[in-house]
mmCIF file of C-alpha atoms and ligand atoms in Angstrom:
data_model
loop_
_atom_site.group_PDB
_atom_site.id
_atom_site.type_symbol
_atom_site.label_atom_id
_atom_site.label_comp_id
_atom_site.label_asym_id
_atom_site.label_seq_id
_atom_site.Cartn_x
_atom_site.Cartn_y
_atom_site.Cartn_z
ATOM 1 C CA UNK V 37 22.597 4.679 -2.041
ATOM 2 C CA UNK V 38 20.644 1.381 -3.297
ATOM 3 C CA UNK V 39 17.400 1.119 -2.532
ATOM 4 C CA UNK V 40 16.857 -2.081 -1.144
ATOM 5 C CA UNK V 41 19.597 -3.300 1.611
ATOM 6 C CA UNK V 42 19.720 -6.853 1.689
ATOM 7 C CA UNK V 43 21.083 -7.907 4.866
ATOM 8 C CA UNK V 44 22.501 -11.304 6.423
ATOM 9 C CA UNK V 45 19.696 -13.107 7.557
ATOM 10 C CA UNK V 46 16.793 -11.425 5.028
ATOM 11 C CA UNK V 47 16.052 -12.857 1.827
ATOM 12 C CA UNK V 48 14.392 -10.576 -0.898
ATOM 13 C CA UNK V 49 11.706 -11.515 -3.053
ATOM 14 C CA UNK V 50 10.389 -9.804 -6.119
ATOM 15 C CA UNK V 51 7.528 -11.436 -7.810
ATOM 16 C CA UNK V 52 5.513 -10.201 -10.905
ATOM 17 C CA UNK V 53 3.334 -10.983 -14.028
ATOM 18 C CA UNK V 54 5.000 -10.813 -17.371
ATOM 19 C CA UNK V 55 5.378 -7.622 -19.054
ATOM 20 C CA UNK V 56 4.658 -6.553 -22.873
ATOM 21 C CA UNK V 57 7.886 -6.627 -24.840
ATOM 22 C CA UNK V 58 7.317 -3.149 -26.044
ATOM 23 C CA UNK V 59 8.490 -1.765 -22.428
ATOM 24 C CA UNK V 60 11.661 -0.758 -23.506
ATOM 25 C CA UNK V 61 13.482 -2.968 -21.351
ATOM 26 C CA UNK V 62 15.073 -4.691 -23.616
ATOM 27 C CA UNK V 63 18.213 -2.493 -23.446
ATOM 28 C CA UNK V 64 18.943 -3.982 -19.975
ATOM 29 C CA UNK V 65 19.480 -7.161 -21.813
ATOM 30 C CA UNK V 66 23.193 -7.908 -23.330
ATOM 31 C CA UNK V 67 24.250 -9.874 -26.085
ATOM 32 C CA UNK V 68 24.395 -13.470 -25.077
ATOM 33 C CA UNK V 69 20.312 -12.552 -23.031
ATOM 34 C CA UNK V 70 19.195 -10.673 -26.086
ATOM 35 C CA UNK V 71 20.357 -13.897 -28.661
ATOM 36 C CA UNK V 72 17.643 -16.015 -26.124
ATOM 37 C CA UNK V 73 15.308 -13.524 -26.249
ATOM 38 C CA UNK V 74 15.240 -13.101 -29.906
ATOM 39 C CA UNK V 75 15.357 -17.049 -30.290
ATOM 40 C CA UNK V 76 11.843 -17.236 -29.205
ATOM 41 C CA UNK V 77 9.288 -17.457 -31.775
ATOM 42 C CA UNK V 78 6.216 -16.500 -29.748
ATOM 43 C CA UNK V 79 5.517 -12.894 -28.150
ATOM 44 C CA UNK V 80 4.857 -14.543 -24.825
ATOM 45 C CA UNK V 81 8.218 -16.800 -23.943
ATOM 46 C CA UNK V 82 9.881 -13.313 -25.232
ATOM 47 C CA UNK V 83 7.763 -11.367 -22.562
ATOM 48 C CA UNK V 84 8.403 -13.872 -19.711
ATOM 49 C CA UNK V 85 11.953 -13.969 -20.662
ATOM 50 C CA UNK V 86 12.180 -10.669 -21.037
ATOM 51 C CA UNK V 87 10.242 -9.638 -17.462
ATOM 52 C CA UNK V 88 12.815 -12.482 -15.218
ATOM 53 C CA UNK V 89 15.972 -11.172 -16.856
ATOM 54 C CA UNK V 90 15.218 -7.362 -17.269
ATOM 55 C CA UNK V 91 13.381 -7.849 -13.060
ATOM 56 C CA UNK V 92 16.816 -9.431 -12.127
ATOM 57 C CA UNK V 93 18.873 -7.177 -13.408
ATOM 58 C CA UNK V 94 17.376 -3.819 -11.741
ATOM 59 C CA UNK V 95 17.034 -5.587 -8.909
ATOM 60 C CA UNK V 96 20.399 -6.378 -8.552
ATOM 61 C CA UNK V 97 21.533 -3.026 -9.825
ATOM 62 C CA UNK V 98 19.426 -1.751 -6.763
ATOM 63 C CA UNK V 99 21.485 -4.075 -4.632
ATOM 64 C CA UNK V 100 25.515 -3.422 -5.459
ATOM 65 C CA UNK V 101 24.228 0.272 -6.712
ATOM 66 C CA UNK V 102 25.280 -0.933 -10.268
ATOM 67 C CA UNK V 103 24.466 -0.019 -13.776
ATOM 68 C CA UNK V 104 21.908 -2.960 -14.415
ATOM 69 C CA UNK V 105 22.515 -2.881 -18.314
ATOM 70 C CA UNK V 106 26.646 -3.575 -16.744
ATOM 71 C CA UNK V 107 26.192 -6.339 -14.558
ATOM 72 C CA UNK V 108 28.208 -9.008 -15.849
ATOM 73 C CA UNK V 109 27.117 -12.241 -15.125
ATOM 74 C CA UNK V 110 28.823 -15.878 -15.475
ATOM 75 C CA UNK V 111 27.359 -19.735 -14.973
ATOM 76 C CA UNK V 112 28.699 -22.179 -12.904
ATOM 77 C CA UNK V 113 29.392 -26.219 -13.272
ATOM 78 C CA UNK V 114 25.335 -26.802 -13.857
ATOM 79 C CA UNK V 115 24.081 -23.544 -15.248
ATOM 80 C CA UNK V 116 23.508 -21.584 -11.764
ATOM 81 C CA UNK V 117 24.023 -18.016 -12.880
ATOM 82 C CA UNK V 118 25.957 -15.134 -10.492
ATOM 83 C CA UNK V 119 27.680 -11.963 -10.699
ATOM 84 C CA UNK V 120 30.961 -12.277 -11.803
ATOM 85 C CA UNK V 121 32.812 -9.313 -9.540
ATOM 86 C CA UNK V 122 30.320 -9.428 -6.691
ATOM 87 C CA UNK V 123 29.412 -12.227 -3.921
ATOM 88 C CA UNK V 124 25.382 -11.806 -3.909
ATOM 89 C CA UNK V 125 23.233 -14.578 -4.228
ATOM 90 C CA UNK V 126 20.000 -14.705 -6.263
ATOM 91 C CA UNK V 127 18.001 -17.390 -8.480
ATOM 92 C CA UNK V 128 15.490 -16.559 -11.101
ATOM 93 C CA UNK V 129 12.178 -18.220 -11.891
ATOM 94 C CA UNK V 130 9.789 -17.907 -14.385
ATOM 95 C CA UNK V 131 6.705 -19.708 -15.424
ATOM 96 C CA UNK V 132 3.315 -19.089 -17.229
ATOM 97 C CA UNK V 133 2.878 -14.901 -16.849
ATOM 98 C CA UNK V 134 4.744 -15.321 -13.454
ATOM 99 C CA UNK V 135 8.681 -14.950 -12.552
ATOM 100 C CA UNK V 136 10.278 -14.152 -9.186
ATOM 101 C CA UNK V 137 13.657 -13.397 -8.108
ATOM 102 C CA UNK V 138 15.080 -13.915 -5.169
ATOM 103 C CA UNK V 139 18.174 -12.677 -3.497
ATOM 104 C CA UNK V 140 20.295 -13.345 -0.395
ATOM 105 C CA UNK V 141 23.468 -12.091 1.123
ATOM 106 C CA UNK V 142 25.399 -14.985 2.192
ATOM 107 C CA UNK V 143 23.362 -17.980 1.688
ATOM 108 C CA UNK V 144 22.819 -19.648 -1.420
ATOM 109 C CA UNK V 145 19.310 -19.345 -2.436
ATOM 110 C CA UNK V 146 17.058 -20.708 -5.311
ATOM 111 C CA UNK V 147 13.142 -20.074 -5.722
ATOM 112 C CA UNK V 148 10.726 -21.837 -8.145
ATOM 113 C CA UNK V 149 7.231 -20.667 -8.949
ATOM 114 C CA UNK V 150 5.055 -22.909 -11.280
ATOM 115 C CA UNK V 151 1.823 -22.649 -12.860
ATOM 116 C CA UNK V 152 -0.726 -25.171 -11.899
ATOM 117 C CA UNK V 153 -1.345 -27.554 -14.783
ATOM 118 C CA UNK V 154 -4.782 -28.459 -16.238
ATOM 119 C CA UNK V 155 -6.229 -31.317 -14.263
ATOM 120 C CA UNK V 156 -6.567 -33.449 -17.168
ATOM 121 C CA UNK V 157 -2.465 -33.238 -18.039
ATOM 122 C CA UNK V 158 -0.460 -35.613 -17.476
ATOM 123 C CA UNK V 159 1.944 -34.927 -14.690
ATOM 124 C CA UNK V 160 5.468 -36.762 -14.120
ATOM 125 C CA UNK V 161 4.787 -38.862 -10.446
ATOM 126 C CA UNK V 162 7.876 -40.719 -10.939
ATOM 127 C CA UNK V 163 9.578 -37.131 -9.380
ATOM 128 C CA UNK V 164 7.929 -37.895 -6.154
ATOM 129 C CA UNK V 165 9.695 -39.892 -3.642
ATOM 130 C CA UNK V 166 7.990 -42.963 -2.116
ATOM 131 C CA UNK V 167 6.750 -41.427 0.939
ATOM 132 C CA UNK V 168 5.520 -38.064 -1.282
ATOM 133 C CA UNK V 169 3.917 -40.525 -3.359
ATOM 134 C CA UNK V 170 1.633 -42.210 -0.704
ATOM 135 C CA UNK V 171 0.364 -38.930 0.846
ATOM 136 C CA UNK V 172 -0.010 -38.031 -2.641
ATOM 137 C CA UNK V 173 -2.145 -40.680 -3.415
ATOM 138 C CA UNK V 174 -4.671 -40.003 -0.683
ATOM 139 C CA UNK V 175 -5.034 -36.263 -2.046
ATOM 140 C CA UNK V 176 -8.889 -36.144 -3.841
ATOM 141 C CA UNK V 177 -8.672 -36.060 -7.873
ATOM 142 C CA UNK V 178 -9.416 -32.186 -7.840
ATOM 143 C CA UNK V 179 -6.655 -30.975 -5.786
ATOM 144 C CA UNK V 180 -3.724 -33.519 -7.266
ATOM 145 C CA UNK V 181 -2.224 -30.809 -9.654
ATOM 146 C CA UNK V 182 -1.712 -28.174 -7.495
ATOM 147 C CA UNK V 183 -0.434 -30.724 -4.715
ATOM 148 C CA UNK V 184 1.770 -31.788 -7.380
ATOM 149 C CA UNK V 185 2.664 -28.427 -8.047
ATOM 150 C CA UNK V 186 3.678 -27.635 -4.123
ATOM 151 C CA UNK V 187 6.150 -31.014 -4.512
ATOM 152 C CA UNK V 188 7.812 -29.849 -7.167
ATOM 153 C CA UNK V 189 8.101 -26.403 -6.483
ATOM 154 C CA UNK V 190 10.094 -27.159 -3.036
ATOM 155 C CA UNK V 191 12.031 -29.190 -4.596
ATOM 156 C CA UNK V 192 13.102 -27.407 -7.819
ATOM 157 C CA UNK V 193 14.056 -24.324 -5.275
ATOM 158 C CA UNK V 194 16.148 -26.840 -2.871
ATOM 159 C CA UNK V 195 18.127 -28.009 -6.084
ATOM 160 C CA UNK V 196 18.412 -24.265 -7.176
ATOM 161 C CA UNK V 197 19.982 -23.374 -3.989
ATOM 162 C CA UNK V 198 22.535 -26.402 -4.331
ATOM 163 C CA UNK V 199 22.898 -25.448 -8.042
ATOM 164 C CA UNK V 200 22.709 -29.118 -8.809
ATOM 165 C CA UNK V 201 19.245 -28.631 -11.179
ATOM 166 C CA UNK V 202 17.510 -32.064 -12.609
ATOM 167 C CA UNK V 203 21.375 -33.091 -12.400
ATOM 168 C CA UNK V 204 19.724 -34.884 -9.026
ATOM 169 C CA UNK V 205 16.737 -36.486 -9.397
ATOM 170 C CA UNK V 206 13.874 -34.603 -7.620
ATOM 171 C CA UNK V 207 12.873 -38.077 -6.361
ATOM 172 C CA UNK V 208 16.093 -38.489 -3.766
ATOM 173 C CA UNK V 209 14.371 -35.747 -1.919
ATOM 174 C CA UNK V 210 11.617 -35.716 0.552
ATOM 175 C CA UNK V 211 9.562 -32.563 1.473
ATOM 176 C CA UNK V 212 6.919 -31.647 3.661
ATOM 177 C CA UNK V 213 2.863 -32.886 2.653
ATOM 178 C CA UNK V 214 1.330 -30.019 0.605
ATOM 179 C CA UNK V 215 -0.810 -28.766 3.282
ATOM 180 C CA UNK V 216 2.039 -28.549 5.745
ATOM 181 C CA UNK V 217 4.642 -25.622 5.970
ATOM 182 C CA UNK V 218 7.211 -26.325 3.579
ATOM 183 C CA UNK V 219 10.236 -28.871 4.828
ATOM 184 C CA UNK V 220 12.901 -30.597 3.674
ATOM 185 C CA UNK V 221 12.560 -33.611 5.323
ATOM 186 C CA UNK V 222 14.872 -36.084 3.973
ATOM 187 C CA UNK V 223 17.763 -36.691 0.819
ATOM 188 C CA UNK V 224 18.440 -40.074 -0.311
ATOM 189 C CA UNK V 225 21.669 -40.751 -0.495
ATOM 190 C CA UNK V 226 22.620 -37.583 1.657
ATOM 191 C CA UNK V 227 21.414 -38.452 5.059
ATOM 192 C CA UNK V 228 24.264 -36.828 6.926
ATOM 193 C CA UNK V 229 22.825 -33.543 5.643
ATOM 194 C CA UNK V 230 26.213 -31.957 6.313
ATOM 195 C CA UNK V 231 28.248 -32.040 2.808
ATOM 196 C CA UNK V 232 28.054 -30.860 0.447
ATOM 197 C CA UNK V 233 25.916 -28.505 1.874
ATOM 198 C CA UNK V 234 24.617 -26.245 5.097
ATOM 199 C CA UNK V 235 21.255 -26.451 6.830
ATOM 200 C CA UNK V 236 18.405 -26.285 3.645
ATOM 201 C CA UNK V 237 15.341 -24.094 4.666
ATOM 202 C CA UNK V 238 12.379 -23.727 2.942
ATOM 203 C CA UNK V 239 9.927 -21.430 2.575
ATOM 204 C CA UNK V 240 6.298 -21.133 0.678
ATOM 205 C CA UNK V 241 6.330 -18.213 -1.665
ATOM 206 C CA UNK V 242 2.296 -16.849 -2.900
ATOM 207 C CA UNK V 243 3.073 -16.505 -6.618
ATOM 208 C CA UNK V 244 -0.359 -15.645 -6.951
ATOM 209 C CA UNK V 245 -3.655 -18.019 -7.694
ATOM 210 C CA UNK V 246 -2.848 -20.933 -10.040
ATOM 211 C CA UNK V 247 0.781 -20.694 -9.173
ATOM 212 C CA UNK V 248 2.426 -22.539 -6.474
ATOM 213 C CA UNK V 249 6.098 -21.253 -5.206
ATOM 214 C CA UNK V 250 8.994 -21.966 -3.266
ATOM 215 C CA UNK V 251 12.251 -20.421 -1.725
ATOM 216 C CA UNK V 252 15.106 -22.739 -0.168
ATOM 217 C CA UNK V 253 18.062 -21.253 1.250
ATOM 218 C CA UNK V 254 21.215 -23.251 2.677
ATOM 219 C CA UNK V 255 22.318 -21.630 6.045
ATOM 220 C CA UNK V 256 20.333 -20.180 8.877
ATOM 221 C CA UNK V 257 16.968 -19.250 9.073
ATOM 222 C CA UNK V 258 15.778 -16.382 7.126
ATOM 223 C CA UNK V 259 13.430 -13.382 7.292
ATOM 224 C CA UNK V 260 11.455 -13.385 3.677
ATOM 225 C CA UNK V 261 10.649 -9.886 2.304
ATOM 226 C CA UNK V 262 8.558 -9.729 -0.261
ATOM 227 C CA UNK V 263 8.555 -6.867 -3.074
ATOM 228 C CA UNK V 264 6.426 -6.054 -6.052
ATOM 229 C CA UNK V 265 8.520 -6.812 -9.092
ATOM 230 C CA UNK V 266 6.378 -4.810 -11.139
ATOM 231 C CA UNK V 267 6.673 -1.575 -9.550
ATOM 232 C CA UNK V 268 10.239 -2.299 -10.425
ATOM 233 C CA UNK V 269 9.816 -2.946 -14.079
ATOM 234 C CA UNK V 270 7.769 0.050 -14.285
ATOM 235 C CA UNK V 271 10.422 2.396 -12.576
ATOM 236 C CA UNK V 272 13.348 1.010 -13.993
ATOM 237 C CA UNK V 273 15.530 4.344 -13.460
ATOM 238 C CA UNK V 274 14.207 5.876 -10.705
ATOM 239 C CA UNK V 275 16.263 7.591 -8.280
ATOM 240 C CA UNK V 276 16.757 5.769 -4.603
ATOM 241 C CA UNK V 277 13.780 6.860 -2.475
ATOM 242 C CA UNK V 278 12.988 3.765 -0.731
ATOM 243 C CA UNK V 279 10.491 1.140 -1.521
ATOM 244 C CA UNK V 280 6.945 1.811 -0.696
ATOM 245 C CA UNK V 281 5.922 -1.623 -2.094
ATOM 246 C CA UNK V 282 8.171 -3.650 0.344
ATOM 247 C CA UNK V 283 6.265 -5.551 3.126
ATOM 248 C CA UNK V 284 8.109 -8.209 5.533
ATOM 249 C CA UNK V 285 6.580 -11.421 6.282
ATOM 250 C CA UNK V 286 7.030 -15.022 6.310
ATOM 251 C CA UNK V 287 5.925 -15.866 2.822
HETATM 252 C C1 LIG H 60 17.681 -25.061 -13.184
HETATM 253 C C2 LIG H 60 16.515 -25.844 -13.710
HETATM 254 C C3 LIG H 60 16.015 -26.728 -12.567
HETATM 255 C C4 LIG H 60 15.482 -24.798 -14.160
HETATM 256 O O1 LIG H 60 14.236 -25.344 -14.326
HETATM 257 P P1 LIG H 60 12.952 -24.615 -15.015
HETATM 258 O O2 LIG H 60 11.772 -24.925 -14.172
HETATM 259 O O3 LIG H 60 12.915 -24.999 -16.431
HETATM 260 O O4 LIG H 60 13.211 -23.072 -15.021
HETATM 261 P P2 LIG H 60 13.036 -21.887 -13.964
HETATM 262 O O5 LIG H 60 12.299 -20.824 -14.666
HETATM 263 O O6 LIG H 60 12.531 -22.296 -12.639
HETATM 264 O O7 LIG H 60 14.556 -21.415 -13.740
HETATM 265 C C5 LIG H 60 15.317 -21.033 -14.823
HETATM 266 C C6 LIG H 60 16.482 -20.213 -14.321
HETATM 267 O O8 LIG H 60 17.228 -20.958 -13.366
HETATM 268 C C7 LIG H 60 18.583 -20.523 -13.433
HETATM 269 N N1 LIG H 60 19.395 -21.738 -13.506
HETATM 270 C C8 LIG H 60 19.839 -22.421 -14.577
HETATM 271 N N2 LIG H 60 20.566 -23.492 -14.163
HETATM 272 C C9 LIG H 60 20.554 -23.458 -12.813
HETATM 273 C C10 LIG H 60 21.126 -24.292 -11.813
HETATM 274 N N3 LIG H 60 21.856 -25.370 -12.102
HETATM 275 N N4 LIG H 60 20.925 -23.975 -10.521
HETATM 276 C C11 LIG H 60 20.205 -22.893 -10.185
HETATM 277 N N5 LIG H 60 19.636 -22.048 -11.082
HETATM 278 C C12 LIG H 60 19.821 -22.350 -12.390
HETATM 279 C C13 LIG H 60 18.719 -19.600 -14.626
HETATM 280 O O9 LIG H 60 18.684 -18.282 -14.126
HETATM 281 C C14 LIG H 60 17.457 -19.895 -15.412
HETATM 282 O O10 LIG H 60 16.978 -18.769 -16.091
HETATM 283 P P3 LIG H 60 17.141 -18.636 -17.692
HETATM 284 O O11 LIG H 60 16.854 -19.993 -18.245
HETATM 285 O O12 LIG H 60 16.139 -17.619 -18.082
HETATM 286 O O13 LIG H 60 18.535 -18.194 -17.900
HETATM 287 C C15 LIG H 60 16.894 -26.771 -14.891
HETATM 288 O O14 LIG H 60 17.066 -26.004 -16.057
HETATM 289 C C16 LIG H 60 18.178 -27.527 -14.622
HETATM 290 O O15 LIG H 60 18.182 -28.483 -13.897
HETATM 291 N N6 LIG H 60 19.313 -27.108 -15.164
HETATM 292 C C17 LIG H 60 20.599 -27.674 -14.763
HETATM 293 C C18 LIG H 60 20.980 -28.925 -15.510
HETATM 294 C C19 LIG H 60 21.284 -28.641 -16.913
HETATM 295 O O16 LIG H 60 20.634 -29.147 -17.796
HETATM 296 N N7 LIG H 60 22.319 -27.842 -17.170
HETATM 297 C C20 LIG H 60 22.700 -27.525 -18.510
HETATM 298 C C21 LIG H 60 23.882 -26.620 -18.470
HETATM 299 S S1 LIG H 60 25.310 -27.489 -17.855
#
């Protein structure tokens, strides 16, 4: 019996800090995810690597009540990854000493969690759409990067969902003002909002402080429960007892 039941309607998140790349979880990994793992030269892209792809794969195993070192998965036209014998949908994130998965049953889903750059870096406005760009003007100096950060975030997750990626430009879309519960309020270029995809919904995910998040899913609304991925990575063969770190809430 798997542990967590992902129902129509829910949406699952796991969220956790990077783990050390002596955990032993590198067996989960096969070939083709140990090849990228290896390819990084320093400890800490390994780690983070490691963490999303070792996270996703229990969590998925806990899911279909797989094997989660047998989980087979495949890429579509612009990278998205899935299951190759099973319909669930998830996205993986990872970023800094953060990474999230999320997954849904039935509605395509993609979540992005970024660290907050220094103030001083130089961040790319011309991803903001015209009318993100004026509200993002008026924010004061100190708070630009992380209201930068909120942009992108819900709009890296909608083009998750769609599987498109930086195949669209981020700047087409319009979201919701930083301080404002996350929206997708407009699509250049799609303003039907009816092909080629459902209803997008987005959602605010707390990646924890000097992170900013984000969960879109393309369908009906959606309950969000949230999970600690690192009870997960800690346990990664447990038997199914239930989860005493989920907690249900609008994220
Ligand atoms: C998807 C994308 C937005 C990720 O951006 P990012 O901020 O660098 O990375 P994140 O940590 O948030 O997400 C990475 C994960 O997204 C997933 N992903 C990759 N392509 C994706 C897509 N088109 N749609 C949804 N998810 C995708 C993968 O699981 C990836 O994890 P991995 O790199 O460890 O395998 C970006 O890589 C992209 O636009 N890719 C598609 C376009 C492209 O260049 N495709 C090349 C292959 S055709």
């Amino acid at each position: 019996m798997p542990d967590v039941r992902v129902r129509p309607g829910e949406c699952h998140v796991w969220t956790a800090r990077a783990v050390s790349v002596s955990s032993g979880l590198v067996a989960l990994l096969d070939a083709a995810e140990r090849r990228v793992y290896e390819s990084f030269l320093r400890e800490r892209d390994r780690s983070l690597y490691l963490t999303a792809h070792a996270l996703l794969r229990l969590v998925l195993a806990e899911a279909l009540d797989r094997d989660p070192a047998r989980l087979v998965f495949a890429a579509g036209p612009h990278g998205k990854p899935y299951v190759e014998d099973a319909s669930v949908e998830f996205s993986l994130t990872h970023s800094g000493e953060r990474v999230a998965v999320a997954v849904a049953s039935g509605a395509p889903v993609g979540v992005d969690v970024e660290r907050v750059p220094e103030p001083a870096a130089e961040l790319p406005l011309p991803v903001l759409s015209p009318a993100e760009r004026v509200v993002y003007d008026r924010v004061p100096e100190p708070e630009r990067a992380a209201a930068f950060t909120a942009y992108w975030v819900r709009k890296e997750a909608v083009l998750k969902a769609t599987g498109e990626g930086l195949r669209v430009d981020p700047a087409r879309l319009t979201v919701s003002a930083p301080d404002r519960p996350a929206e997708l309020l407009g699509w250049r270029g799609r303003e039907k909002a009816v092909q080629p995809h459902p209803p997008v919904r987005l959602y605010d995910l707390d990646a924890g402080e000097g992170y900013r998040g984000a969960v879109a899913l393309l369908g009906p609304a959606h309950r969000i429960v949230r999970h600690d991925g690192g009870g997960v990575l800690r346990r990664p063969r447990r038997a199914a007892d239930g989860d005493p770190g989920a907690s249900s809430a609008r994220c």
